[in-house]
């Protein structure tokens, strides 16, 4: 330290970006810089024109976050903000970073991006944060550099070791030196996009082929980072306030859930659930549409009704209105014509134009990654993720009987919870009414996306195929279930399996009517000896597929004297008399007649 020299401006309350020259640590600082990610900084050239909130939007959220950051005596020094894909987390984080920088309290910021190999792995996070903190005081910079000189392999150590060596110990040395008023030291540390952090550096090509192993490695590394923050920064008396933004994926979700290791330590903002963004989305579009009006010389090219229509369609997801604006503002196209295209667009229209291409890419990436991870698990072998996802979209979302449908589909209990492990930025579990829980989608455009081959492309599954599979599963469940149990169970106390039976009978006729692939799949399905015990099909099938109905009728005749048929008839009759299942009576007579 004998040859340490630094300049301090007169009456300065803190020192920023001063050059430190120390003969024993210059190599250490250069080595540190080689392990940083310049693209991850909030003001990097790679993030030029990064999305951020307009001045008059997200006011309540920004005010709440900045209030938390400035309250240095608050009991919780970690803020975690989770939200659906496209809810505006990164724009909020950028706005907070600029607010903190303007108030000289930004210690460090790191913006993770799955698409940028230089900042999509955890290997540069701690060095980049240490680099930014070191720029705020020469003694801290020297100490960090000396630590690298002492152990040039520090960047290969665990994240907690890196954090201890490059941040905690140097900062404690700075405090002991009494050369810095810690009350004026920039103390806000921001990390955006935790869910995009991979287990190791990944290129865009490898990101398109995520398997269960790489997914688990990424989740483990995200959890390692959160654990390191807890152990090194939260369990010490360092003055940092840490703000992390992420989709509600496994690592942060389990840490914040009841019993999680951050549950009591973190202030949790659930962006998509706690804040209504509709008015902010109106202001966002109005401001940008007014700017377009100035450029084309027509301030009345849009109406307030157009703004409100688009904001409602956005369902609180900023990515929707941002996509609309990007499409409408194309330089070489008429904004009037493009706005009309968006407003008149319907999910069943032919996709000559692609106004929601950016939104489609977002959905595609999320669903493909979830598919790769799910199907790679041994116990899921043979399951078709996209078929199950289509069924989730068609019949499970917003339905309280999600576990019953899982059982009918021959899935394990809590199968949908496992199935949606990597889809929490698209769908979530909610309790809209007491004792009534269901999965629902953050954005209604998810159904539109999955319902169109031109948008979903390789993810597309025809509805008929999904309903065919559902019909077959209902048949299987009805035949294999112990229907005689209905005789012994009181009306008010049906078991779970009997409820499953009720749903299978209730929806079978509807699924058969929608399953246009009956002649190919269900006929073959009934050729199995045990499946022939099921009675024929509805009158609708006879009208649409007479040949298939005739074939199935032969099987009905062949097995009509089998005891299980009589048991099935008796069970259906008993079920029809249950008052709670009066809604089933319109389907049961048809089934009984066919039997």
PDB file of N, CA and C in Angstrom, residues 56 59 65 68 113 126 183 227 278 362 374 381 385 399 404 461 487 518 522 534 542 567 576 579:
ATOM      1  N   UNK A  56     -43.941   8.296 -17.186  1.00  0.00           N
ATOM      2  CA  UNK A  56     -45.247   8.291 -16.532  1.00  0.00           C
ATOM      3  C   UNK A  56     -45.868   6.892 -16.472  1.00  0.00           C
ATOM      4  N   UNK A  59     -45.313   3.816 -12.398  1.00  0.00           N
ATOM      5  CA  UNK A  59     -44.936   4.755 -11.345  1.00  0.00           C
ATOM      6  C   UNK A  59     -45.010   4.099  -9.973  1.00  0.00           C
ATOM      7  N   UNK A  65     -40.147   0.165  -5.358  1.00  0.00           N
ATOM      8  CA  UNK A  65     -38.806  -0.420  -5.390  1.00  0.00           C
ATOM      9  C   UNK A  65     -37.761   0.585  -4.917  1.00  0.00           C
ATOM     10  N   UNK A  68     -37.869   1.027  -1.255  1.00  0.00           N
ATOM     11  CA  UNK A  68     -37.210  -0.080  -0.556  1.00  0.00           C
ATOM     12  C   UNK A  68     -35.692   0.072  -0.617  1.00  0.00           C
ATOM     13  N   UNK A 113     -28.452 -12.381 -20.115  1.00  0.00           N
ATOM     14  CA  UNK A 113     -29.206 -12.590 -21.353  1.00  0.00           C
ATOM     15  C   UNK A 113     -28.872 -13.956 -21.918  1.00  0.00           C
ATOM     16  N   UNK A 126     -19.923 -12.595 -10.522  1.00  0.00           N
ATOM     17  CA  UNK A 126     -19.221 -12.053  -9.351  1.00  0.00           C
ATOM     18  C   UNK A 126     -18.058 -11.149  -9.768  1.00  0.00           C
ATOM     19  N   UNK A 183     -21.485   5.286   4.652  1.00  0.00           N
ATOM     20  CA  UNK A 183     -22.853   5.771   4.451  1.00  0.00           C
ATOM     21  C   UNK A 183     -23.019   6.426   3.087  1.00  0.00           C
ATOM     22  N   UNK A 227     -27.820 -18.846  -3.119  1.00  0.00           N
ATOM     23  CA  UNK A 227     -27.254 -19.297  -1.846  1.00  0.00           C
ATOM     24  C   UNK A 227     -26.018 -18.481  -1.484  1.00  0.00           C
ATOM     25  N   UNK A 278     -52.687  -2.042 -16.973  1.00  0.00           N
ATOM     26  CA  UNK A 278     -53.527  -1.614 -18.101  1.00  0.00           C
ATOM     27  C   UNK A 278     -53.359  -0.128 -18.404  1.00  0.00           C
ATOM     28  N   UNK A 362     -41.160 -15.616 -28.422  1.00  0.00           N
ATOM     29  CA  UNK A 362     -41.050 -15.754 -26.966  1.00  0.00           C
ATOM     30  C   UNK A 362     -41.723 -17.045 -26.508  1.00  0.00           C
ATOM     31  N   UNK A 374     -38.687 -31.826 -20.123  1.00  0.00           N
ATOM     32  CA  UNK A 374     -39.698 -32.767 -19.624  1.00  0.00           C
ATOM     33  C   UNK A 374     -39.516 -34.152 -20.242  1.00  0.00           C
ATOM     34  N   UNK A 381     -40.837 -41.060 -20.113  1.00  0.00           N
ATOM     35  CA  UNK A 381     -40.549 -41.694 -21.400  1.00  0.00           C
ATOM     36  C   UNK A 381     -41.839 -42.128 -22.087  1.00  0.00           C
ATOM     37  N   UNK A 385     -45.084 -34.406 -24.881  1.00  0.00           N
ATOM     38  CA  UNK A 385     -45.227 -33.137 -24.162  1.00  0.00           C
ATOM     39  C   UNK A 385     -46.194 -32.202 -24.869  1.00  0.00           C
ATOM     40  N   UNK A 399     -59.792 -24.945 -14.888  1.00  0.00           N
ATOM     41  CA  UNK A 399     -60.675 -26.036 -14.451  1.00  0.00           C
ATOM     42  C   UNK A 399     -60.193 -26.527 -13.091  1.00  0.00           C
ATOM     43  N   UNK A 404     -58.168 -34.656 -11.437  1.00  0.00           N
ATOM     44  CA  UNK A 404     -59.027 -35.719 -11.970  1.00  0.00           C
ATOM     45  C   UNK A 404     -58.678 -36.012 -13.430  1.00  0.00           C
ATOM     46  N   UNK A 461     -50.415 -28.757 -32.388  1.00  0.00           N
ATOM     47  CA  UNK A 461     -51.105 -30.046 -32.277  1.00  0.00           C
ATOM     48  C   UNK A 461     -52.571 -29.801 -32.614  1.00  0.00           C
ATOM     49  N   UNK A 487     -72.115 -48.364  -5.576  1.00  0.00           N
ATOM     50  CA  UNK A 487     -73.272 -48.848  -4.825  1.00  0.00           C
ATOM     51  C   UNK A 487     -73.124 -48.569  -3.320  1.00  0.00           C
ATOM     52  N   UNK A 518     -61.377 -40.364 -35.377  1.00  0.00           N
ATOM     53  CA  UNK A 518     -61.946 -41.588 -34.808  1.00  0.00           C
ATOM     54  C   UNK A 518     -61.688 -42.795 -35.700  1.00  0.00           C
ATOM     55  N   UNK A 522     -59.461 -44.489 -32.838  1.00  0.00           N
ATOM     56  CA  UNK A 522     -60.350 -45.098 -31.850  1.00  0.00           C
ATOM     57  C   UNK A 522     -60.822 -46.468 -32.317  1.00  0.00           C
ATOM     58  N   UNK A 534     -66.377 -51.865 -24.060  1.00  0.00           N
ATOM     59  CA  UNK A 534     -67.053 -50.571 -24.045  1.00  0.00           C
ATOM     60  C   UNK A 534     -68.160 -50.561 -25.102  1.00  0.00           C
ATOM     61  N   UNK A 542     -72.339 -42.171 -35.821  1.00  0.00           N
ATOM     62  CA  UNK A 542     -72.972 -42.931 -36.903  1.00  0.00           C
ATOM     63  C   UNK A 542     -73.232 -42.052 -38.118  1.00  0.00           C
ATOM     64  N   UNK A 567     -72.168 -54.380 -15.362  1.00  0.00           N
ATOM     65  CA  UNK A 567     -71.695 -53.565 -14.235  1.00  0.00           C
ATOM     66  C   UNK A 567     -71.615 -52.102 -14.634  1.00  0.00           C
ATOM     67  N   UNK A 576     -76.403 -41.600 -12.608  1.00  0.00           N
ATOM     68  CA  UNK A 576     -77.371 -40.650 -13.150  1.00  0.00           C
ATOM     69  C   UNK A 576     -78.348 -40.185 -12.088  1.00  0.00           C
ATOM     70  N   UNK A 579     -77.902 -36.580  -7.399  1.00  0.00           N
ATOM     71  CA  UNK A 579     -78.335 -35.206  -7.665  1.00  0.00           C
ATOM     72  C   UNK A 579     -77.178 -34.311  -8.040  1.00  0.00           C
TER      73      UNK A 579
END
